[in-house]
Coordinates of C-alpha atoms in Angstrom, one line a residue:
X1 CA 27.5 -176.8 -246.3
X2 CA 25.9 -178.8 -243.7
X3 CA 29.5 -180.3 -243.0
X4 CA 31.1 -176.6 -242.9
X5 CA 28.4 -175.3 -240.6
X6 CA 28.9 -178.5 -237.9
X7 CA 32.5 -177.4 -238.1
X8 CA 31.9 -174.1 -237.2
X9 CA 29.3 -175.2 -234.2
X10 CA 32.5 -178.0 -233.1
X11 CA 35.1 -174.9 -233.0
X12 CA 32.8 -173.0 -231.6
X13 CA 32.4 -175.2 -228.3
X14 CA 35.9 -175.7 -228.3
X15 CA 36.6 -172.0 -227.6
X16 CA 34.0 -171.9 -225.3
X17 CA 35.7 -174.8 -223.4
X18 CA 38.9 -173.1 -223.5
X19 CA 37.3 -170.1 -222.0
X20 CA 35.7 -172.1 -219.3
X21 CA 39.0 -174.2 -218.6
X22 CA 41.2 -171.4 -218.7
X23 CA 40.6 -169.8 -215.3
X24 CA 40.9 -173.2 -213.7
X25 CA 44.4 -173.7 -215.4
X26 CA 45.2 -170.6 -214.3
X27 CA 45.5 -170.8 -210.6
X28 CA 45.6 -174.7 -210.5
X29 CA 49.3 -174.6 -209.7
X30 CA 51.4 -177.0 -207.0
X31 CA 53.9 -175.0 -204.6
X32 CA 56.0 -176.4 -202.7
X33 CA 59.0 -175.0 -200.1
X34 CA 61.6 -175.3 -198.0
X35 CA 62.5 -175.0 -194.1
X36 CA 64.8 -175.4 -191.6
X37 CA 64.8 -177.1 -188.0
X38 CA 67.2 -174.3 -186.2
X39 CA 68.8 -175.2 -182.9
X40 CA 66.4 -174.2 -180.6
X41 CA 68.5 -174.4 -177.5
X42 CA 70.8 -171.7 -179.3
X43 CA 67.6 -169.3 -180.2
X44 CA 66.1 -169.9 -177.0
X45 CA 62.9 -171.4 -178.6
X46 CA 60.3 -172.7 -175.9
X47 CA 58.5 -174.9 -178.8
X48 CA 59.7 -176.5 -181.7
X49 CA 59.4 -174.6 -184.9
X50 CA 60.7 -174.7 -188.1
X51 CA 62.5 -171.4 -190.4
X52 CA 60.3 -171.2 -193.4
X53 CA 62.4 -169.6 -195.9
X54 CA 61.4 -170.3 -199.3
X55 CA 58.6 -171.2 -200.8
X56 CA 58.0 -172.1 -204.7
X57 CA 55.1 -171.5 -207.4
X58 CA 54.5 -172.0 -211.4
X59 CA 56.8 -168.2 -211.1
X60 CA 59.6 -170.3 -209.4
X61 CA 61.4 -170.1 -205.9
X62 CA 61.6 -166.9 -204.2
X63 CA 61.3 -166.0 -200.2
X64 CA 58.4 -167.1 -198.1
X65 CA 55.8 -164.0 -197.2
X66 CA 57.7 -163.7 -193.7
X67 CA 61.0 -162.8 -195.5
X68 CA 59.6 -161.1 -198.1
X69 CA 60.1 -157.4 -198.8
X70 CA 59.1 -156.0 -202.5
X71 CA 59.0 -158.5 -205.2
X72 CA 58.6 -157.4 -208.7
X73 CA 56.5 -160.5 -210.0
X74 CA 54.2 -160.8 -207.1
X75 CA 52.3 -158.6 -204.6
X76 CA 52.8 -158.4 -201.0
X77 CA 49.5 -159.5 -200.4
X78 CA 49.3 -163.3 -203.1
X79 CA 53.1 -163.5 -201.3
X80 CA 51.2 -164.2 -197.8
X81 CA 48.3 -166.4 -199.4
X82 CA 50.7 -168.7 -200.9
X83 CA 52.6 -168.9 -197.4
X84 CA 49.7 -169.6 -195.6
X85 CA 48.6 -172.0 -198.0
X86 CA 52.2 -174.0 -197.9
X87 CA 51.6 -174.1 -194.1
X88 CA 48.5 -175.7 -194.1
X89 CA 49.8 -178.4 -195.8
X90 CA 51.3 -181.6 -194.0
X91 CA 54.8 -181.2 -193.0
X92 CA 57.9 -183.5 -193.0
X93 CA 61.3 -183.3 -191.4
X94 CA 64.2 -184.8 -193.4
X95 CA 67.1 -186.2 -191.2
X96 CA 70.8 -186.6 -192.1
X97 CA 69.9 -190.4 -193.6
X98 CA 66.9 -189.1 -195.7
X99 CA 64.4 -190.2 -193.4
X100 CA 61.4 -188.5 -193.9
X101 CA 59.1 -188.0 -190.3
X102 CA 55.4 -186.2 -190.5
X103 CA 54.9 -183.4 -188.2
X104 CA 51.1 -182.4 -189.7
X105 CA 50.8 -178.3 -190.6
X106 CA 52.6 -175.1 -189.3
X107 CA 51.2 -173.1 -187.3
X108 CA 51.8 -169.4 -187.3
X109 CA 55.0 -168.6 -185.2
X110 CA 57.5 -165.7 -184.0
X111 CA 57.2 -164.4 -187.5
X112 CA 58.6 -161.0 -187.2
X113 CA 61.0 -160.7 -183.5
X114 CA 64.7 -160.3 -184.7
X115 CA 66.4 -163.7 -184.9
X116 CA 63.0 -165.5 -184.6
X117 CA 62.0 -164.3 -188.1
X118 CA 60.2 -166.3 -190.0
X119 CA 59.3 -169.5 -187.6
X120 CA 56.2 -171.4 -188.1
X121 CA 55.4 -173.5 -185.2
X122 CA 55.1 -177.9 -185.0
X123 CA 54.3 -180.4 -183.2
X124 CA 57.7 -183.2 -182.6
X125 CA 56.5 -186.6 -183.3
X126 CA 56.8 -188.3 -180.2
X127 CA 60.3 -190.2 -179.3
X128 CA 61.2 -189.2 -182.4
X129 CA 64.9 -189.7 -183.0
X130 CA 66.3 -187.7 -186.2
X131 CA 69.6 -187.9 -187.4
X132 CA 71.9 -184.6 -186.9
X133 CA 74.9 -184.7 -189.5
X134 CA 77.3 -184.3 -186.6
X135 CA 80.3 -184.8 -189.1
X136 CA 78.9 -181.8 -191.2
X137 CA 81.0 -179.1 -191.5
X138 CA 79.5 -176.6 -188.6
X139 CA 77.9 -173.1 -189.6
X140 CA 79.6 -170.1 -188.5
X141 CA 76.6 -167.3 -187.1
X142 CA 76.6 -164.5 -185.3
X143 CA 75.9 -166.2 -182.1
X144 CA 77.7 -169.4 -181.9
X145 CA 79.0 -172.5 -184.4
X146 CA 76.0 -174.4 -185.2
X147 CA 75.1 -177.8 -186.2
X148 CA 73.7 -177.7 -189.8
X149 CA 70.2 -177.6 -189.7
X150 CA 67.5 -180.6 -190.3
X151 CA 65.3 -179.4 -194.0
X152 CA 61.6 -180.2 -193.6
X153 CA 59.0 -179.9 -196.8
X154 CA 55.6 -180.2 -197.4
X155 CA 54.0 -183.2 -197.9
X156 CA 54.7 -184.8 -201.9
X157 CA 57.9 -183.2 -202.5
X158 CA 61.3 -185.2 -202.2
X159 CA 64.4 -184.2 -201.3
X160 CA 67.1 -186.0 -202.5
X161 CA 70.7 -184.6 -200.9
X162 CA 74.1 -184.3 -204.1
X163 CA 76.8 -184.7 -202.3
X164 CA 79.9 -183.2 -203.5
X165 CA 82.6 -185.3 -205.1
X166 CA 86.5 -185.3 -202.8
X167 CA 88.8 -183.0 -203.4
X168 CA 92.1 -181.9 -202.2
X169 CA 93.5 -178.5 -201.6
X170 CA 95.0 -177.8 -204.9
X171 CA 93.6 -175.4 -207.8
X172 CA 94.5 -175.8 -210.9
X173 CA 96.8 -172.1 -212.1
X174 CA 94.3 -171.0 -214.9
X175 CA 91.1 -171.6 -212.2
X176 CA 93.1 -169.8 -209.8
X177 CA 94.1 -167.2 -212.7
X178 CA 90.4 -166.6 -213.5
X179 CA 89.2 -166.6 -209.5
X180 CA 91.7 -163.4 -208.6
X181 CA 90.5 -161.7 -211.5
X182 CA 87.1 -162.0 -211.0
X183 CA 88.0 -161.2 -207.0
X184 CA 89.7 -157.9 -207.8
X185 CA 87.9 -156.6 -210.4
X186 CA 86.4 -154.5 -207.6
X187 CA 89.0 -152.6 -206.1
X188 CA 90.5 -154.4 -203.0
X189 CA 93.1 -152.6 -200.8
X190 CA 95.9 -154.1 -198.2
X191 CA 96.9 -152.4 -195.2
X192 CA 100.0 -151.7 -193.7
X193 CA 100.1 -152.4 -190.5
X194 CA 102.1 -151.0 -187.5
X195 CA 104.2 -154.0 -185.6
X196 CA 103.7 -152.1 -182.1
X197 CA 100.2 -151.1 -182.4
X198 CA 98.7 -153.1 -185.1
X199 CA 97.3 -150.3 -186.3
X200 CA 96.6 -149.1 -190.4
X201 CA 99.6 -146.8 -190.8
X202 CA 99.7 -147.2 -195.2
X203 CA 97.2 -148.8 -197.7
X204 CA 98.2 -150.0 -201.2
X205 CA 96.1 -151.9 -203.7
X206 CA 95.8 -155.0 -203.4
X207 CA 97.8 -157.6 -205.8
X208 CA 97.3 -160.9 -207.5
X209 CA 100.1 -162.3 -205.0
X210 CA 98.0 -161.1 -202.2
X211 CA 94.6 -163.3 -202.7
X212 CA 94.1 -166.6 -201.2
X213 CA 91.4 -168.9 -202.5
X214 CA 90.3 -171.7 -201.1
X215 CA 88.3 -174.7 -202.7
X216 CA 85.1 -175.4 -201.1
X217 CA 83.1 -177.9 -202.7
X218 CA 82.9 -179.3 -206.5
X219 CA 80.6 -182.0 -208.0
X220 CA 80.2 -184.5 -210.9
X221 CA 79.4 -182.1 -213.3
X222 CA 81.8 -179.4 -212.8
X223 CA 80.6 -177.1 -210.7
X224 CA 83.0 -175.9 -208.3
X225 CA 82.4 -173.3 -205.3
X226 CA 85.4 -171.6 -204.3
X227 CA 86.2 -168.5 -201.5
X228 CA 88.4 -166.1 -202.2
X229 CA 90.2 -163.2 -199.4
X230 CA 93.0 -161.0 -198.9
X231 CA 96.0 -162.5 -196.6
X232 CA 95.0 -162.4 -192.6
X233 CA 98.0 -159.8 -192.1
X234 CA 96.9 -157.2 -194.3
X235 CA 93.1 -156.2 -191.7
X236 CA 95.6 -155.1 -189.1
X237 CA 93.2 -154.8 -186.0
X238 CA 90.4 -153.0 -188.1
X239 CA 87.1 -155.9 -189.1
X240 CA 87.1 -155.7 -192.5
X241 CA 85.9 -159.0 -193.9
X242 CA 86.7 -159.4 -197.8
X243 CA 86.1 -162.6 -198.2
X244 CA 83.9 -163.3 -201.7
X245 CA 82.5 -166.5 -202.5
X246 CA 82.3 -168.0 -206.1
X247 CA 81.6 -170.4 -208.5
X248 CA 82.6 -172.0 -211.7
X249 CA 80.2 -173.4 -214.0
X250 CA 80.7 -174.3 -217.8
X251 CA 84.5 -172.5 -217.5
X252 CA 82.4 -169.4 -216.5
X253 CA 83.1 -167.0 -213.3
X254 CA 80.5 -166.5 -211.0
X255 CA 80.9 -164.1 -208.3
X256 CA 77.8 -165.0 -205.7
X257 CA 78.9 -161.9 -203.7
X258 CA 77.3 -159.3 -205.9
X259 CA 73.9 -159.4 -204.8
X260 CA 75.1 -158.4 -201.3
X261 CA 77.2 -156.2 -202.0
X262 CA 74.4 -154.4 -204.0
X263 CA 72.3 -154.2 -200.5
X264 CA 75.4 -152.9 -198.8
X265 CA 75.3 -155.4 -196.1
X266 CA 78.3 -155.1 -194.1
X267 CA 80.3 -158.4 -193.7
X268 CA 78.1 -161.0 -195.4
X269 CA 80.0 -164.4 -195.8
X270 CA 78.6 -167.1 -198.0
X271 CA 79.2 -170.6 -197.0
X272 CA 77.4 -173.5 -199.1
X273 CA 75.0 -175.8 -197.0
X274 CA 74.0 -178.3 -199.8
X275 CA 72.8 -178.8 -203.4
X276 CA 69.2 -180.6 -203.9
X277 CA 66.9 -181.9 -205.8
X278 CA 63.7 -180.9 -205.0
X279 CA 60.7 -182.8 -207.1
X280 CA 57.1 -182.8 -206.5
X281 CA 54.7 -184.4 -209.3
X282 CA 54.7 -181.8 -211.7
X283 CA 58.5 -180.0 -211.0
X284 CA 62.3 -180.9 -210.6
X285 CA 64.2 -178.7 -210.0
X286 CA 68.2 -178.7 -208.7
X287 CA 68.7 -175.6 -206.3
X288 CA 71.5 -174.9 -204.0
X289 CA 71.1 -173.7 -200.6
X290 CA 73.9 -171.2 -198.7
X291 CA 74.4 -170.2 -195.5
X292 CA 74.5 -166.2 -194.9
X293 CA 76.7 -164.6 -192.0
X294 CA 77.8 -161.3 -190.5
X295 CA 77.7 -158.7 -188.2
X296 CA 74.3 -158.9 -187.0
X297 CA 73.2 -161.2 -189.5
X298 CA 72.3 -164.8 -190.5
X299 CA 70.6 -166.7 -193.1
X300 CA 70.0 -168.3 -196.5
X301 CA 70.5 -167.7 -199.7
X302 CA 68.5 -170.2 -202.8
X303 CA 70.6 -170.7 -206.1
X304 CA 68.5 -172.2 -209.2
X305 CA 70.6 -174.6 -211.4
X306 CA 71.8 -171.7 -213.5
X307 CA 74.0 -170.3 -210.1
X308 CA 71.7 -166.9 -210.0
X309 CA 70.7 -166.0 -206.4
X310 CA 66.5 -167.0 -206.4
X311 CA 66.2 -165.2 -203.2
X312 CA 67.3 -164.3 -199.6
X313 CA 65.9 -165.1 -196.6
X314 CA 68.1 -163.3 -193.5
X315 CA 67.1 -162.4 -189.8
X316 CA 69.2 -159.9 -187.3
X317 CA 69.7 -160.8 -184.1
X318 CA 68.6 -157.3 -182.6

């Protein structure tokens, strides 16, 4: 009896521990996030500052507070604490040979001004001389061709760059097969065009024979990123941008355009910046970063490991 009763008084504390620990476990949690040093001759930036686009908790990776619109997992208000509290953090720049440079916290910035959305102010290490990739492929915006940006994280998360594996031009047939079929299984329509005018005189639907893809980049495991448009001589003179981008994974078809066609965005063009892995002590996690275009319109796009679209972060430019 006496035995039973100690057991009783030992389970007892145990729960009582539990309760006491639990609320400790429950907010302890490491976030971490990801920017990006913009051109700041091209935004006419009179500091330096740095895009802080996403941001990641024990929920996962979604949009930092100053991109953020109406989440279903979060509030409005925890989105902003858990911003402010990845700013306060030490920062670090990343150049083009994974060098990693301390720049200290981020201050609050031109947060919410059109193409200045979502900049947190830094101080530049003095003669500081990071690495561009000047060979990079450049990114298309609505502005100008830019260089790709420089990432910067917080202080105890590493970046580590996978870089895509060559590739030529070619596409297998059954890809190709299962890319067009994917591409038009939204209606797509070609236009006829008038040789003196250039002008839409006739419209058919479009065919299998009309869709160009293109290979973009693939990697060790077999993921492959592809774009996909109609032929240049069916828009006549009329701005009609179809391109889709898209992505096998595991055989499977996934069409990345879907998500922005939902928001009815008007000429959104996907371009993929890089794949990373992003760890800290506790988390890993592989995540693939896109450039966003269009009328109007630039930004990022996060991708978990799993090719579904983690969250947005876009600006206008007026």
């Amino acid at each position: 009896m006496r035995n039973d009763g100690m057991v009783k008084k030992f389970n007892a504390m145990l729960w009582l521990f539990g309760i006491l620990l639990f609320p400790f476990c429950a907010v302890a949690q490491e976030i971490t996030a990801l920017g990006f040093v913009e051109d700041k001759k091209t935004f006419d930036l009179d500091d330096d500052y740095i895009r802080l686009a996403f941001v990641r908790t024990n929920a996962g990776w979604g949009p930092s507070y100053f991109f953020a619109e109406d989440t279903s997992n979060v509030t409005l208000t925890e989105s902003k604490k858990v911003t402010s509290r990845i700013m306060q953090k030490p920062w670090q720049i990343v150049d083009a040979d994974g060098k990693y440079f301390k720049i200290g916290s981020l201050k609050n910035g031109i947060a919410t001004l059109n193409m200045r959305l979502g900049l947190a102010a830094y101080k530049h290490p003095s003669n500081a001389s990071m690495k561009i990739d000047s060979l990079g492929t450049k990114r298309g915006t609505w502005v100008n061709f830019l260089l790709p940006p420089l990432v910067a994280v917080p202080s105890g998360t590493k970046i580590d760059v996978i870089p895509p594996i060559a590739t030529n031009d070619s596409i297998k047939a059954e890809v190709k097969d299962k890319l067009v079929k994917e591409y038009l299984k939204n209606k797509k329509t070609v236009s006829i065009c008038d040789e003196k005018t250039g002008l839409q005189i006739q419209e058919r639907d479009a065919l299998p024979t009309d869709v160009i893809v293109k290979a973009q980049k693939s990697y060790h495991d077999g993921v492959s990123f592809y774009e996909a448009h109609l032929s240049g001589a069916s828009d006549c003179d009329v701005e009609d941008d179809k391109n889709e981008f898209m992505a096998i994974k595991n055989n499977r078809v996934y069409s990345l355009q879907e998500p922005f066609t939902r928001r009815e965005w008007f000429g959104d063009r996907l371009t993929l910046f890089n794949r990373y892995v992003v760890s800290t002590k506790k988390t890993k996690d592989t995540v693939y970063v896109l450039y966003v275009s269009g009328y109007n319109l630039n930004g990022y796009a996060l991708l978990d490991s799993e090719l579904n679209i983690k969250a947005i972060s876009t600006w206008s430019y007026h």
